[in-house]
Amino acid sequence: MSDGGPKAVRAGTHRTVTPEETLRRLAPHLARIGITRIADITGLDHIGIPVWQACRPMSRTLSVSQGKGLTDALAKVSAVMESIELWHAEIAEPRVRRDTAAGLGPQLRYDPRRLPLAYGSLLTARTRLDWAPAKPVLPDPRDDDRPRWVPYEAVRLDGTVRDRWTVPLFRPSTNGLAGGNTLDEALLHGLLEVAERDVLASDGERVPILPGSVGGYPGELVKRFHDAGVSLRIEDLGNPYDLPCFKVLILSHDFPVVFRGSGCHVDGDVALSRALTEAAQSRLTAIAGARDDLPASLYTSERISHAGIEARARSWAAAAKTPYRRRDHSGASIRDDIAVVASRLRTRTRAEPLYVDHTRPDVGIPVVHVVVPGTTRREH
């Protein structure tokens, strides 16, 4: 792992360097990665929460990536880094090993059927697969340094059409795919995303939060929604990881569709701000209309009537009775936070959190794909 130095940014996110410095480091690589345009789309809506997008026309997955944040710099970094992460996953070509789960023996250490499987998957312990080498997020000095293994299909992202027929066994996704200024930053981002999506896929308790009780920088985001006439529902998502995790729903007459955002972090203010900014980003993504995976129903069948909006707004206001109280489990360094999140994932799933390192030496931007068997095996 990289050196666990102190955090330079703790508002809206926890990072080892400022977003302006991150942008300076990323800028020389954008042309090679294929990012042709970075656009500020905040002004397409009247809420005022910064949202940017990065365009990569030759992508094998999504050609438009979105980013959000408390400031323009944070939103711009978010958009660019998402596009960079996808590029790394699309072109990843690790030295795979062709074998069965049974053939890997003790090097596997988990049942691959605990990974997200394709519908009707025919995976068995005797199915021959390509396996990508992986590493433990929390290495044990008493353990050997032999590689762990993750099915290559589970971490490779490629939406291009090929002239061959294969039976899908796994359900690959961007869950756990993350980049950062350092390896530690990338790992923490990936771990938190895995935990967040696992919580969203569960049926845990959802406690409504009074928007007016939110202070600090998340409170400033809440005020922007209020001033824009947007109804807001905040839910504190109870979860077995005991991590601050929130879901946000927004709705207004000018775009009568419910948009959602979620966030999970060791710092409750960061988790809530991520959920709030993601809700604004989801709405702006629909307004901009440029993202590849937007469903037509977003502009037709998902629209809510005037009476329906009023009824839902009253329901949200009546249910919100619990004041927001910040929980903060964060440490002085990113590595401290990794230890908290990874150990809780391991305790809950009884599986070793792993990561496939997509970092390219010729580019030098740390990108990983975190995999935790036993999490997010169904869609949320």
C-alpha positions as semicolon CSV with decimal commas, in nm:
position;residue;x (nm);y (nm);z (nm)
1;M;0,000;0,000;0,000
2;S;0,095;0,360;-0,042
3;D;0,212;0,578;0,241
4;G;-0,075;0,666;0,473
5;G;-0,021;1,040;0,512
6;P;-0,265;1,288;0,669
7;K;-0,576;1,407;0,484
8;A;-0,565;1,743;0,308
9;V;-0,941;1,757;0,234
10;R;-1,221;1,656;0,473
11;A;-1,527;1,848;0,343
12;G;-1,749;1,658;0,100
13;T;-1,479;1,394;0,061
14;H;-1,158;1,280;0,231
15;R;-0,850;1,310;0,012
16;T;-0,475;1,342;0,054
17;V;-0,446;1,636;-0,190
18;T;-0,678;1,914;-0,305
19;P;-0,905;1,864;-0,607
20;E;-0,710;2,131;-0,793
21;E;-0,390;1,928;-0,747
22;T;-0,571;1,613;-0,858
23;L;-0,682;1,784;-1,178
24;R;-0,325;1,897;-1,243
25;R;-0,205;1,536;-1,213
26;L;-0,479;1,397;-1,438
27;A;-0,458;1,658;-1,715
28;P;-0,156;1,511;-1,904
29;H;-0,336;1,175;-1,949
30;L;-0,677;1,288;-2,075
31;A;-0,595;1,281;-2,447
32;R;-0,453;0,930;-2,435
33;I;-0,751;0,802;-2,235
34;G;-0,979;0,955;-2,497
35;I;-1,153;1,226;-2,295
36;T;-1,234;1,492;-2,553
37;R;-1,453;1,729;-2,354
38;I;-1,522;1,820;-1,992
39;A;-1,841;2,020;-1,950
40;D;-2,003;2,213;-1,666
41;I;-2,377;2,130;-1,687
42;T;-2,474;2,283;-1,349
43;G;-2,654;2,572;-1,518
44;L;-2,898;2,343;-1,699
45;D;-3,087;2,318;-1,369
46;H;-3,169;2,587;-1,112
47;I;-3,070;2,397;-0,796
48;G;-2,708;2,512;-0,824
49;I;-2,527;2,203;-0,699
50;P;-2,215;2,153;-0,918
51;V;-2,242;1,873;-1,176
52;W;-1,991;1,813;-1,456
53;Q;-1,956;1,553;-1,729
54;A;-1,660;1,401;-1,911
55;C;-1,703;1,277;-2,270
56;R;-1,506;0,981;-2,408
57;P;-1,655;0,899;-2,751
58;M;-1,456;0,577;-2,814
59;S;-1,562;0,416;-2,487
60;R;-1,647;0,046;-2,478
61;T;-1,906;0,115;-2,206
62;L;-2,044;0,463;-2,129
63;S;-1,916;0,751;-2,338
64;V;-2,046;1,015;-2,093
65;S;-1,946;1,009;-1,725
66;Q;-2,102;1,232;-1,461
67;G;-1,944;1,395;-1,157
68;K;-2,082;1,590;-0,862
69;G;-1,945;1,769;-0,558
70;L;-1,962;2,064;-0,322
71;T;-1,749;2,272;-0,559
72;D;-1,682;2,284;-0,932
73;A;-1,334;2,140;-0,877
74;L;-1,470;1,841;-0,683
75;A;-1,742;1,778;-0,943
76;K;-1,492;1,803;-1,229
77;V;-1,255;1,558;-1,062
78;S;-1,547;1,321;-0,999
79;A;-1,650;1,320;-1,367
80;V;-1,296;1,283;-1,503
81;M;-1,202;1,009;-1,257
82;E;-1,515;0,806;-1,336
83;S;-1,424;0,811;-1,704
84;I;-1,064;0,716;-1,624
85;E;-1,181;0,425;-1,408
86;L;-1,398;0,291;-1,690
87;W;-1,111;0,318;-1,940
88;H;-0,885;0,114;-1,715
89;A;-1,149;-0,158;-1,670
90;E;-1,224;-0,170;-2,043
91;I;-0,865;-0,228;-2,152
92;A;-0,749;-0,437;-1,855
93;E;-0,558;-0,743;-1,972
94;P;-0,409;-0,915;-1,667
95;R;-0,220;-1,240;-1,698
96;V;-0,519;-1,463;-1,646
97;R;-0,509;-1,823;-1,533
98;R;-0,739;-2,076;-1,700
99;D;-0,871;-2,319;-1,441
100;T;-1,172;-2,436;-1,245
101;A;-1,265;-2,324;-0,896
102;A;-1,186;-2,675;-0,776
103;G;-0,849;-2,662;-0,951
104;L;-0,748;-2,342;-0,771
105;G;-0,793;-2,517;-0,439
106;P;-0,692;-2,324;-0,127
107;Q;-0,574;-2,023;-0,331
108;L;-0,937;-1,933;-0,402
109;R;-1,056;-1,907;-0,040
110;Y;-1,420;-1,833;-0,128
111;D;-1,710;-1,978;-0,322
112;P;-1,739;-1,788;-0,655
113;R;-2,114;-1,844;-0,641
114;R;-2,116;-1,572;-0,373
115;L;-2,032;-1,318;-0,645
116;P;-2,309;-1,146;-0,847
117;L;-2,421;-1,411;-1,094
118;A;-2,593;-1,370;-1,430
119;Y;-2,957;-1,474;-1,440
120;G;-2,973;-1,852;-1,478
121;S;-2,595;-1,885;-1,441
122;L;-2,465;-2,238;-1,503
123;L;-2,152;-2,188;-1,292
124;T;-2,021;-2,494;-1,108
125;A;-1,696;-2,577;-0,929
126;R;-1,585;-2,757;-1,248
127;T;-1,651;-2,470;-1,491
128;R;-1,328;-2,360;-1,657
129;L;-1,282;-1,985;-1,623
130;D;-1,026;-1,713;-1,684
131;W;-0,911;-1,588;-1,343
132;A;-0,749;-1,248;-1,280
133;P;-0,492;-1,222;-0,999
134;A;-0,613;-1,029;-0,694
135;K;-0,471;-0,910;-0,363
136;P;-0,618;-0,885;-0,013
137;V;-0,717;-0,535;0,096
138;L;-0,600;-0,621;0,448
139;P;-0,287;-0,835;0,400
140;D;-0,191;-1,053;0,693
141;P;0,188;-1,054;0,750
142;R;0,157;-1,411;0,877
143;D;-0,003;-1,520;0,551
144;D;0,168;-1,623;0,228
145;D;0,195;-1,378;-0,060
146;R;0,045;-1,605;-0,325
147;P;-0,217;-1,427;-0,539
148;R;-0,587;-1,464;-0,480
149;W;-0,811;-1,504;-0,783
150;V;-1,123;-1,332;-0,915
151;P;-1,317;-1,441;-1,227
152;Y;-1,201;-1,215;-1,509
153;E;-1,559;-1,191;-1,638
154;A;-1,668;-1,036;-1,308
155;V;-1,431;-0,737;-1,336
156;R;-1,389;-0,683;-1,712
157;L;-1,614;-0,415;-1,860
158;D;-1,665;-0,434;-2,235
159;G;-1,997;-0,358;-2,404
160;T;-1,876;-0,412;-2,760
161;V;-2,037;-0,677;-2,978
162;R;-1,823;-0,975;-3,077
163;D;-1,873;-1,246;-3,335
164;R;-1,890;-1,533;-3,089
165;W;-2,139;-1,692;-2,854
166;T;-2,079;-1,732;-2,482
167;V;-2,302;-1,810;-2,187
168;P;-2,276;-1,532;-1,926
169;L;-2,190;-1,663;-1,582
170;F;-2,140;-1,344;-1,380
171;R;-2,300;-1,000;-1,373
172;P;-2,013;-0,756;-1,420
173;S;-2,065;-0,400;-1,300
174;T;-1,876;-0,092;-1,190
175;N;-1,947;-0,173;-0,825
176;G;-1,611;-0,146;-0,647
177;L;-1,433;0,013;-0,945
178;A;-1,246;0,314;-0,810
179;G;-0,953;0,546;-0,865
180;G;-0,766;0,794;-0,652
181;N;-0,455;1,001;-0,599
182;T;-0,308;0,702;-0,416
183;L;-0,376;0,332;-0,397
184;D;-0,526;0,385;-0,052
185;E;-0,773;0,642;-0,184
186;A;-0,881;0,407;-0,461
187;L;-0,924;0,117;-0,219
188;L;-1,132;0,320;0,027
189;H;-1,356;0,451;-0,250
190;G;-1,410;0,096;-0,381
191;L;-1,479;-0,049;-0,036
192;L;-1,734;0,220;0,046
193;E;-1,914;0,170;-0,283
194;V;-1,939;-0,206;-0,223
195;A;-2,078;-0,143;0,126
196;E;-2,323;0,122;-0,001
197;R;-2,469;-0,096;-0,275
198;D;-2,497;-0,389;-0,039
199;V;-2,695;-0,172;0,205
200;L;-2,921;-0,048;-0,076
201;A;-2,989;-0,407;-0,182
202;S;-3,089;-0,509;0,170
203;D;-3,418;-0,465;0,354
204;G;-3,277;-0,280;0,654
205;E;-3,448;-0,006;0,852
206;R;-3,488;0,333;0,682
207;V;-3,526;0,623;0,925
208;P;-3,659;0,954;0,782
209;I;-3,447;1,257;0,874
210;L;-3,572;1,613;0,923
211;P;-3,404;1,811;0,641
212;G;-3,415;2,128;0,850
213;S;-3,203;1,963;1,121
214;V;-2,904;1,912;0,890
215;G;-2,622;2,159;0,953
216;G;-2,273;2,223;0,821
217;Y;-2,197;2,183;0,451
218;P;-2,469;1,915;0,403
219;G;-2,712;2,171;0,541
220;E;-2,607;2,416;0,270
221;L;-2,696;2,153;0,010
222;V;-3,035;2,097;0,173
223;K;-3,098;2,472;0,158
224;R;-3,030;2,477;-0,216
225;F;-3,301;2,217;-0,274
226;H;-3,542;2,412;-0,052
227;D;-3,471;2,744;-0,225
228;A;-3,524;2,577;-0,565
229;G;-3,869;2,451;-0,461
230;V;-3,763;2,085;-0,470
231;S;-3,924;1,844;-0,222
232;L;-3,670;1,635;-0,036
233;R;-3,674;1,311;0,160
234;I;-3,364;1,193;0,349
235;E;-3,340;0,839;0,483
236;D;-3,079;0,710;0,725
237;L;-3,018;0,352;0,613
238;G;-2,962;0,114;0,900
239;N;-2,699;-0,143;0,815
240;P;-2,491;-0,422;0,969
241;Y;-2,167;-0,234;0,894
242;D;-2,259;0,048;1,136
243;L;-2,145;0,298;0,874
244;P;-2,325;0,626;0,799
245;C;-2,531;0,554;0,488
246;F;-2,807;0,770;0,342
247;K;-3,060;0,770;0,061
248;V;-3,210;1,091;-0,078
249;L;-3,523;1,133;-0,291
250;I;-3,612;1,459;-0,469
251;L;-3,919;1,566;-0,665
252;S;-4,056;1,891;-0,809
253;H;-4,322;2,016;-1,050
254;D;-4,071;2,136;-1,309
255;F;-3,943;1,781;-1,362
256;P;-4,209;1,546;-1,218
257;V;-3,988;1,240;-1,171
258;V;-3,845;1,104;-0,845
259;F;-3,465;1,118;-0,858
260;R;-3,245;0,935;-0,610
261;G;-2,902;0,960;-0,459
262;S;-2,714;0,757;-0,200
263;G;-2,390;0,782;-0,009
264;C;-2,187;0,582;0,241
265;H;-1,875;0,694;0,426
266;V;-1,700;0,670;0,761
267;D;-1,783;1,041;0,807
268;G;-2,159;1,099;0,824
269;D;-2,141;1,448;0,673
270;V;-1,954;1,311;0,371
271;A;-2,203;1,025;0,333
272;L;-2,501;1,263;0,343
273;S;-2,344;1,518;0,108
274;R;-2,273;1,240;-0,141
275;A;-2,637;1,130;-0,132
276;L;-2,759;1,489;-0,177
277;T;-2,521;1,573;-0,461
278;E;-2,593;1,241;-0,636
279;A;-2,966;1,315;-0,632
280;A;-2,896;1,651;-0,797
281;Q;-2,662;1,477;-1,043
282;S;-2,927;1,218;-1,134
283;R;-3,173;1,495;-1,215
284;L;-2,920;1,691;-1,420
285;T;-2,817;1,377;-1,605
286;A;-3,177;1,340;-1,722
287;I;-3,202;1,710;-1,810
288;A;-2,880;1,699;-2,015
289;G;-2,992;1,377;-2,186
290;A;-2,643;1,286;-2,303
291;R;-2,572;0,971;-2,103
292;D;-2,583;0,646;-2,298
293;D;-2,796;0,442;-2,057
294;L;-3,092;0,675;-1,997
295;P;-3,422;0,483;-2,035
296;A;-3,703;0,633;-2,244
297;S;-3,940;0,578;-1,950
298;L;-3,760;0,858;-1,766
299;Y;-3,931;1,106;-1,995
300;T;-4,266;0,927;-2,026
301;S;-4,408;0,667;-1,787
302;E;-4,208;0,774;-1,480
303;R;-4,359;1,123;-1,477
304;I;-4,589;1,199;-1,183
305;S;-4,909;1,404;-1,195
306;H;-4,949;1,739;-1,022
307;A;-5,174;1,584;-0,757
308;G;-4,929;1,297;-0,713
309;I;-4,642;1,538;-0,651
310;E;-4,840;1,728;-0,387
311;A;-4,942;1,405;-0,215
312;R;-4,590;1,273;-0,208
313;A;-4,448;1,599;-0,079
314;R;-4,702;1,597;0,208
315;S;-4,616;1,235;0,286
316;W;-4,243;1,308;0,296
317;A;-4,293;1,610;0,522
318;A;-4,516;1,417;0,761
319;A;-4,273;1,124;0,792
320;A;-3,958;1,328;0,860
321;K;-3,938;1,343;1,241
322;T;-3,585;1,230;1,335
323;P;-3,316;1,500;1,369
324;Y;-2,985;1,447;1,194
325;R;-2,691;1,361;1,418
326;R;-2,351;1,331;1,262
327;R;-2,157;1,007;1,316
328;D;-1,788;1,014;1,240
329;H;-1,572;0,700;1,242
330;S;-1,297;0,852;1,027
331;G;-0,930;0,848;1,119
332;A;-0,638;1,079;1,056
333;S;-0,534;0,894;0,738
334;I;-0,705;0,714;0,450
335;R;-0,540;0,392;0,564
336;D;-0,710;0,423;0,903
337;D;-1,046;0,441;0,725
338;I;-0,961;0,140;0,507
339;A;-0,902;-0,067;0,819
340;V;-1,245;0,028;0,956
341;V;-1,446;-0,040;0,639
342;A;-1,259;-0,353;0,523
343;S;-1,272;-0,518;0,866
344;R;-1,648;-0,458;0,891
345;L;-1,705;-0,599;0,544
346;R;-1,497;-0,902;0,634
347;T;-1,684;-0,957;0,961
348;R;-2,024;-0,928;0,794
349;T;-1,954;-1,145;0,489
350;R;-1,694;-1,379;0,642
351;A;-1,499;-1,325;0,323
352;E;-1,168;-1,157;0,253
353;P;-1,206;-0,820;0,072
354;L;-0,998;-0,844;-0,245
355;Y;-0,896;-0,609;-0,521
356;V;-0,780;-0,643;-0,879
357;D;-0,523;-0,373;-0,954
358;H;-0,595;-0,208;-1,290
359;T;-0,322;0,055;-1,245
360;R;-0,110;0,096;-1,556
361;P;0,258;0,180;-1,495
362;D;0,266;0,391;-1,810
363;V;-0,017;0,611;-1,679
364;G;0,035;0,595;-1,305
365;I;-0,321;0,670;-1,189
366;P;-0,418;0,417;-0,919
367;V;-0,734;0,229;-1,026
368;V;-0,867;-0,086;-0,858
369;H;-1,171;-0,309;-0,865
370;V;-1,270;-0,413;-0,513
371;V;-1,452;-0,746;-0,480
372;V;-1,612;-0,875;-0,159
373;P;-1,784;-1,214;-0,197
374;G;-2,126;-1,222;-0,035
375;T;-2,226;-0,862;-0,110
376;T;-2,475;-0,721;-0,360
377;R;-2,588;-1,046;-0,516
378;R;-2,918;-0,892;-0,628
379;E;-3,006;-0,560;-0,790
380;H;-3,119;-0,271;-0,568
